[in-house]
PDB file of C-alpha atoms in Angstrom:
ATOM      1  CA  UNK A   1     -61.630 170.817 119.626  1.00 52.00           C
ATOM      2  CA  UNK A   2     -58.168 169.906 121.069  1.00 59.00           C
ATOM      3  CA  UNK A   3     -56.999 173.578 121.260  1.00 57.00           C
ATOM      4  CA  UNK A   4     -56.503 175.031 124.840  1.00 56.00           C
ATOM      5  CA  UNK A   5     -59.848 176.225 126.305  1.00 60.00           C
ATOM      6  CA  UNK A   6     -58.214 179.748 127.050  1.00 58.00           C
ATOM      7  CA  UNK A   7     -57.599 180.314 123.329  1.00 58.00           C
ATOM      8  CA  UNK A   8     -60.264 181.310 120.760  1.00 60.00           C
ATOM      9  CA  UNK A   9     -59.685 180.216 117.103  1.00 66.00           C
ATOM     10  CA  UNK A  10     -62.112 179.874 114.166  1.00 62.00           C
ATOM     11  CA  UNK A  11     -61.450 177.436 111.091  1.00 66.00           C
ATOM     12  CA  UNK A  12     -62.683 178.420 107.676  1.00 71.00           C
ATOM     13  CA  UNK A  13     -62.036 175.735 105.145  1.00 72.00           C
ATOM     14  CA  UNK A  14     -59.168 174.452 107.287  1.00 73.00           C
ATOM     15  CA  UNK A  15     -57.446 177.797 107.734  1.00 71.00           C
ATOM     16  CA  UNK A  16     -57.084 178.908 111.339  1.00 72.00           C
ATOM     17  CA  UNK A  17     -58.021 182.388 112.296  1.00 58.00           C
ATOM     18  CA  UNK A  18     -56.952 183.730 115.880  1.00 64.00           C
ATOM     19  CA  UNK A  19     -59.621 185.548 117.515  1.00 58.00           C
ATOM     20  CA  UNK A  20     -57.572 187.611 120.028  1.00 56.00           C
ATOM     21  CA  UNK A  21     -57.230 190.194 121.294  1.00 58.00           C
ATOM     22  CA  UNK A  22     -60.584 190.331 123.194  1.00 66.00           C
ATOM     23  CA  UNK A  23     -63.317 192.758 121.711  1.00 73.00           C
ATOM     24  CA  UNK A  24     -63.626 196.243 122.672  1.00 80.00           C
ATOM     25  CA  UNK A  25     -66.181 197.580 125.149  1.00 89.00           C
ATOM     26  CA  UNK A  26     -68.597 199.190 122.481  1.00 92.00           C
ATOM     27  CA  UNK A  27     -68.490 195.500 120.837  1.00 91.00           C
ATOM     28  CA  UNK A  28     -69.533 193.808 124.089  1.00 93.00           C
ATOM     29  CA  UNK A  29     -72.184 196.464 124.887  1.00 95.00           C
ATOM     30  CA  UNK A  30     -73.813 195.977 121.500  1.00 97.00           C
ATOM     31  CA  UNK A  31     -73.455 192.268 121.912  1.00 96.00           C
ATOM     32  CA  UNK A  32     -75.186 192.289 125.332  1.00 96.00           C
ATOM     33  CA  UNK A  33     -77.984 194.601 124.070  1.00 97.00           C
ATOM     34  CA  UNK A  34     -78.790 192.769 120.959  1.00 97.00           C
ATOM     35  CA  UNK A  35     -78.554 189.353 122.588  1.00 98.00           C
ATOM     36  CA  UNK A  36     -80.812 190.193 125.437  1.00 97.00           C
ATOM     37  CA  UNK A  37     -83.360 191.652 123.136  1.00 97.00           C
ATOM     38  CA  UNK A  38     -83.247 188.563 121.044  1.00 97.00           C
ATOM     39  CA  UNK A  39     -83.473 186.043 123.929  1.00 98.00           C
ATOM     40  CA  UNK A  40     -86.517 188.181 125.239  1.00 97.00           C
ATOM     41  CA  UNK A  41     -88.260 188.016 121.913  1.00 98.00           C
ATOM     42  CA  UNK A  42     -87.766 184.359 121.457  1.00 98.00           C
ATOM     43  CA  UNK A  43     -89.014 183.407 124.723  1.00 97.00           C
ATOM     44  CA  UNK A  44     -91.787 180.811 124.136  1.00 96.00           C
ATOM     45  CA  UNK A  45     -90.763 180.497 120.531  1.00 96.00           C
ATOM     46  CA  UNK A  46     -89.210 177.477 118.790  1.00 95.00           C
ATOM     47  CA  UNK A  47     -85.892 179.395 117.914  1.00 97.00           C
ATOM     48  CA  UNK A  48     -83.108 179.586 120.436  1.00 97.00           C
ATOM     49  CA  UNK A  49     -80.279 182.216 120.512  1.00 98.00           C
ATOM     50  CA  UNK A  50     -76.622 181.800 121.513  1.00 98.00           C
ATOM     51  CA  UNK A  51     -73.923 184.328 122.203  1.00 97.00           C
ATOM     52  CA  UNK A  52     -70.180 183.868 121.571  1.00 92.00           C
ATOM     53  CA  UNK A  53     -68.311 181.876 122.510  1.00 89.00           C
ATOM     54  CA  UNK A  54     -70.300 179.254 120.948  1.00 94.00           C
ATOM     55  CA  UNK A  55     -68.865 176.735 118.404  1.00 93.00           C
ATOM     56  CA  UNK A  56     -70.643 176.390 115.099  1.00 96.00           C
ATOM     57  CA  UNK A  57     -69.648 173.354 113.020  1.00 95.00           C
ATOM     58  CA  UNK A  58     -70.274 173.920 109.382  1.00 95.00           C
ATOM     59  CA  UNK A  59     -69.622 170.615 107.727  1.00 93.00           C
ATOM     60  CA  UNK A  60     -69.354 170.363 103.872  1.00 89.00           C
ATOM     61  CA  UNK A  61     -70.970 166.929 103.800  1.00 89.00           C
ATOM     62  CA  UNK A  62     -71.659 164.374 106.514  1.00 89.00           C
ATOM     63  CA  UNK A  63     -68.240 164.161 108.100  1.00 90.00           C
ATOM     64  CA  UNK A  64     -67.760 163.589 111.695  1.00 90.00           C
ATOM     65  CA  UNK A  65     -67.256 166.481 114.138  1.00 89.00           C
ATOM     66  CA  UNK A  66     -63.546 165.706 114.402  1.00 87.00           C
ATOM     67  CA  UNK A  67     -63.231 166.015 110.589  1.00 87.00           C
ATOM     68  CA  UNK A  68     -65.173 169.355 109.951  1.00 90.00           C
ATOM     69  CA  UNK A  69     -62.708 171.856 108.669  1.00 90.00           C
ATOM     70  CA  UNK A  70     -65.026 174.862 109.381  1.00 90.00           C
ATOM     71  CA  UNK A  71     -65.904 175.872 113.026  1.00 89.00           C
ATOM     72  CA  UNK A  72     -66.759 179.351 113.688  1.00 94.00           C
ATOM     73  CA  UNK A  73     -67.986 181.422 116.724  1.00 92.00           C
ATOM     74  CA  UNK A  74     -70.221 184.248 115.414  1.00 96.00           C
ATOM     75  CA  UNK A  75     -71.029 186.745 118.066  1.00 96.00           C
ATOM     76  CA  UNK A  76     -74.900 185.786 117.919  1.00 98.00           C
ATOM     77  CA  UNK A  77     -76.445 182.809 116.289  1.00 98.00           C
ATOM     78  CA  UNK A  78     -80.060 181.592 116.191  1.00 98.00           C
ATOM     79  CA  UNK A  79     -81.112 177.955 115.576  1.00 98.00           C
ATOM     80  CA  UNK A  80     -84.730 177.291 114.784  1.00 98.00           C
ATOM     81  CA  UNK A  81     -84.086 173.546 114.233  1.00 97.00           C
ATOM     82  CA  UNK A  82     -83.085 172.202 117.687  1.00 94.00           C
ATOM     83  CA  UNK A  83     -81.821 168.952 116.267  1.00 96.00           C
ATOM     84  CA  UNK A  84     -78.884 171.065 115.113  1.00 97.00           C
ATOM     85  CA  UNK A  85     -77.989 172.074 118.771  1.00 97.00           C
ATOM     86  CA  UNK A  86     -75.549 169.717 120.438  1.00 94.00           C
ATOM     87  CA  UNK A  87     -73.884 169.631 123.833  1.00 91.00           C
ATOM     88  CA  UNK A  88     -70.728 171.371 122.495  1.00 87.00           C
ATOM     89  CA  UNK A  89     -72.373 174.077 120.293  1.00 94.00           C
ATOM     90  CA  UNK A  90     -74.226 173.928 116.874  1.00 97.00           C
ATOM     91  CA  UNK A  91     -73.879 171.696 113.944  1.00 97.00           C
ATOM     92  CA  UNK A  92     -75.011 172.939 110.565  1.00 97.00           C
ATOM     93  CA  UNK A  93     -76.205 176.234 109.404  1.00 97.00           C
ATOM     94  CA  UNK A  94     -77.908 178.538 111.862  1.00 98.00           C
ATOM     95  CA  UNK A  95     -80.937 180.277 110.726  1.00 98.00           C
ATOM     96  CA  UNK A  96     -79.744 183.654 111.627  1.00 98.00           C
ATOM     97  CA  UNK A  97     -76.120 185.076 112.295  1.00 98.00           C
ATOM     98  CA  UNK A  98     -74.931 188.404 113.809  1.00 98.00           C
ATOM     99  CA  UNK A  99     -71.292 189.525 113.550  1.00 97.00           C
ATOM    100  CA  UNK A 100     -70.283 192.622 115.336  1.00 96.00           C
ATOM    101  CA  UNK A 101     -67.321 194.399 113.451  1.00 94.00           C
ATOM    102  CA  UNK A 102     -64.093 195.246 114.906  1.00 87.00           C
ATOM    103  CA  UNK A 103     -61.017 196.727 112.963  1.00 81.00           C
ATOM    104  CA  UNK A 104     -59.376 193.425 113.119  1.00 82.00           C
ATOM    105  CA  UNK A 105     -62.281 191.302 111.723  1.00 84.00           C
ATOM    106  CA  UNK A 106     -63.971 193.610 109.169  1.00 90.00           C
ATOM    107  CA  UNK A 107     -62.512 192.047 106.074  1.00 91.00           C
ATOM    108  CA  UNK A 108     -63.110 188.548 107.373  1.00 89.00           C
ATOM    109  CA  UNK A 109     -66.763 189.175 108.242  1.00 93.00           C
ATOM    110  CA  UNK A 110     -67.586 190.948 104.880  1.00 96.00           C
ATOM    111  CA  UNK A 111     -65.706 188.485 102.634  1.00 95.00           C
ATOM    112  CA  UNK A 112     -64.819 185.029 104.040  1.00 94.00           C
ATOM    113  CA  UNK A 113     -67.721 184.716 106.453  1.00 95.00           C
ATOM    114  CA  UNK A 114     -70.190 186.324 103.864  1.00 97.00           C
ATOM    115  CA  UNK A 115     -69.257 183.747 101.374  1.00 96.00           C
ATOM    116  CA  UNK A 116     -69.217 180.855 104.079  1.00 96.00           C
ATOM    117  CA  UNK A 117     -72.557 181.694 105.405  1.00 97.00           C
ATOM    118  CA  UNK A 118     -74.179 182.180 102.084  1.00 97.00           C
ATOM    119  CA  UNK A 119     -72.627 178.911 100.653  1.00 95.00           C
ATOM    120  CA  UNK A 120     -73.739 176.764 103.856  1.00 96.00           C
ATOM    121  CA  UNK A 121     -77.234 178.253 103.863  1.00 97.00           C
ATOM    122  CA  UNK A 122     -77.511 180.721 106.725  1.00 98.00           C
ATOM    123  CA  UNK A 123     -80.802 182.172 106.044  1.00 98.00           C
ATOM    124  CA  UNK A 124     -80.012 185.819 107.497  1.00 98.00           C
ATOM    125  CA  UNK A 125     -76.953 187.599 108.038  1.00 98.00           C
ATOM    126  CA  UNK A 126     -76.299 190.800 109.863  1.00 98.00           C
ATOM    127  CA  UNK A 127     -73.018 192.773 110.338  1.00 98.00           C
ATOM    128  CA  UNK A 128     -73.221 195.398 112.996  1.00 98.00           C
ATOM    129  CA  UNK A 129     -70.683 198.255 112.693  1.00 96.00           C
ATOM    130  CA  UNK A 130     -70.215 199.879 116.173  1.00 95.00           C
ATOM    131  CA  UNK A 131     -67.867 202.511 114.604  1.00 93.00           C
ATOM    132  CA  UNK A 132     -70.162 203.497 111.656  1.00 94.00           C
ATOM    133  CA  UNK A 133     -73.113 203.053 113.689  1.00 95.00           C
ATOM    134  CA  UNK A 134     -75.030 200.996 110.959  1.00 97.00           C
ATOM    135  CA  UNK A 135     -76.254 197.297 110.283  1.00 98.00           C
ATOM    136  CA  UNK A 136     -75.745 195.472 107.068  1.00 98.00           C
ATOM    137  CA  UNK A 137     -78.241 192.752 106.383  1.00 98.00           C
ATOM    138  CA  UNK A 138     -78.741 189.969 103.858  1.00 98.00           C
ATOM    139  CA  UNK A 139     -81.484 187.449 103.269  1.00 98.00           C
ATOM    140  CA  UNK A 140     -80.799 183.997 101.539  1.00 98.00           C
ATOM    141  CA  UNK A 141     -82.907 183.948  98.418  1.00 96.00           C
ATOM    142  CA  UNK A 142     -84.513 180.867  96.554  1.00 90.00           C
ATOM    143  CA  UNK A 143     -81.346 180.384  94.364  1.00 93.00           C
ATOM    144  CA  UNK A 144     -79.347 179.996  97.694  1.00 93.00           C
ATOM    145  CA  UNK A 145     -77.628 183.329  97.230  1.00 97.00           C
ATOM    146  CA  UNK A 146     -77.762 186.481  99.350  1.00 97.00           C
ATOM    147  CA  UNK A 147     -80.014 189.079  97.739  1.00 95.00           C
ATOM    148  CA  UNK A 148     -79.333 192.861  97.797  1.00 95.00           C
ATOM    149  CA  UNK A 149     -77.892 194.197 100.937  1.00 96.00           C
ATOM    150  CA  UNK A 150     -80.030 196.265 103.209  1.00 97.00           C
ATOM    151  CA  UNK A 151     -78.036 198.844 105.203  1.00 97.00           C
ATOM    152  CA  UNK A 152     -79.697 200.861 108.043  1.00 97.00           C
ATOM    153  CA  UNK A 153     -77.957 203.737 109.899  1.00 95.00           C
ATOM    154  CA  UNK A 154     -78.261 205.043 113.326  1.00 92.00           C
ATOM    155  CA  UNK A 155     -81.784 206.187 113.980  1.00 93.00           C
ATOM    156  CA  UNK A 156     -83.342 203.681 111.791  1.00 96.00           C
ATOM    157  CA  UNK A 157     -85.165 200.446 112.465  1.00 97.00           C
ATOM    158  CA  UNK A 158     -84.283 197.048 111.051  1.00 98.00           C
ATOM    159  CA  UNK A 159     -86.625 194.024 110.865  1.00 97.00           C
ATOM    160  CA  UNK A 160     -85.523 190.394 110.665  1.00 98.00           C
ATOM    161  CA  UNK A 161     -87.098 188.437 107.881  1.00 96.00           C
ATOM    162  CA  UNK A 162     -86.426 184.986 109.500  1.00 96.00           C
ATOM    163  CA  UNK A 163     -87.504 186.215 113.060  1.00 97.00           C
ATOM    164  CA  UNK A 164     -90.717 187.614 112.085  1.00 95.00           C
ATOM    165  CA  UNK A 165     -91.603 190.548 114.352  1.00 96.00           C
ATOM    166  CA  UNK A 166     -88.117 190.954 115.611  1.00 98.00           C
ATOM    167  CA  UNK A 167     -86.870 194.517 115.230  1.00 97.00           C
ATOM    168  CA  UNK A 168     -83.977 196.612 116.239  1.00 97.00           C
ATOM    169  CA  UNK A 169     -84.125 200.395 117.012  1.00 96.00           C
ATOM    170  CA  UNK A 170     -80.438 201.324 115.966  1.00 96.00           C
ATOM    171  CA  UNK A 171     -80.843 204.653 118.029  1.00 96.00           C
ATOM    172  CA  UNK A 172     -81.188 202.563 121.197  1.00 95.00           C
ATOM    173  CA  UNK A 173     -78.584 199.924 120.029  1.00 96.00           C
ATOM    174  CA  UNK A 174     -75.821 202.500 119.490  1.00 96.00           C
ATOM    175  CA  UNK A 175     -76.795 204.887 122.245  1.00 94.00           C
ATOM    176  CA  UNK A 176     -74.161 205.956 124.751  1.00 91.00           C
ATOM    177  CA  UNK A 177     -71.560 203.544 123.844  1.00 88.00           C
ATOM    178  CA  UNK A 178     -68.214 203.333 125.781  1.00 78.00           C
TER     179      UNK A 178
END
């Protein structure tokens, strides 16, 4: 929280990850399309969506904000428990997280963040791949582990389990990207 505002960093178990350079235009187009669709869908519902940059503190226990060693900035997060939303971001596991891949973040999104989100209780995790034009999705099971991966490709539809009734048409999501 003391780093300069013009720099973007994430902390995962105390390890700092630099988030520069800025995302590519296709990344930002997908972010805008998906986020606007999600916000419209959630209007009048108890859940609330936030787009990066938005700090998500994921404490291991009950430590204070200054002692949390895991702070991430997913591309999109949804909280259904409004008590987890603070002035500065979110504290605790979001219900739904979306990460949009870039060549620089792919390994971290599929490994470190996958394990982090699973371990901290994120109920649904999507990774959107602009290059491959597909979406990978996982749902947290009763044993607090992600179940089998669902992968949909361009032209297919993907429905959220956590946000019942929310669906993405991948043909429209990936259409005419810059």
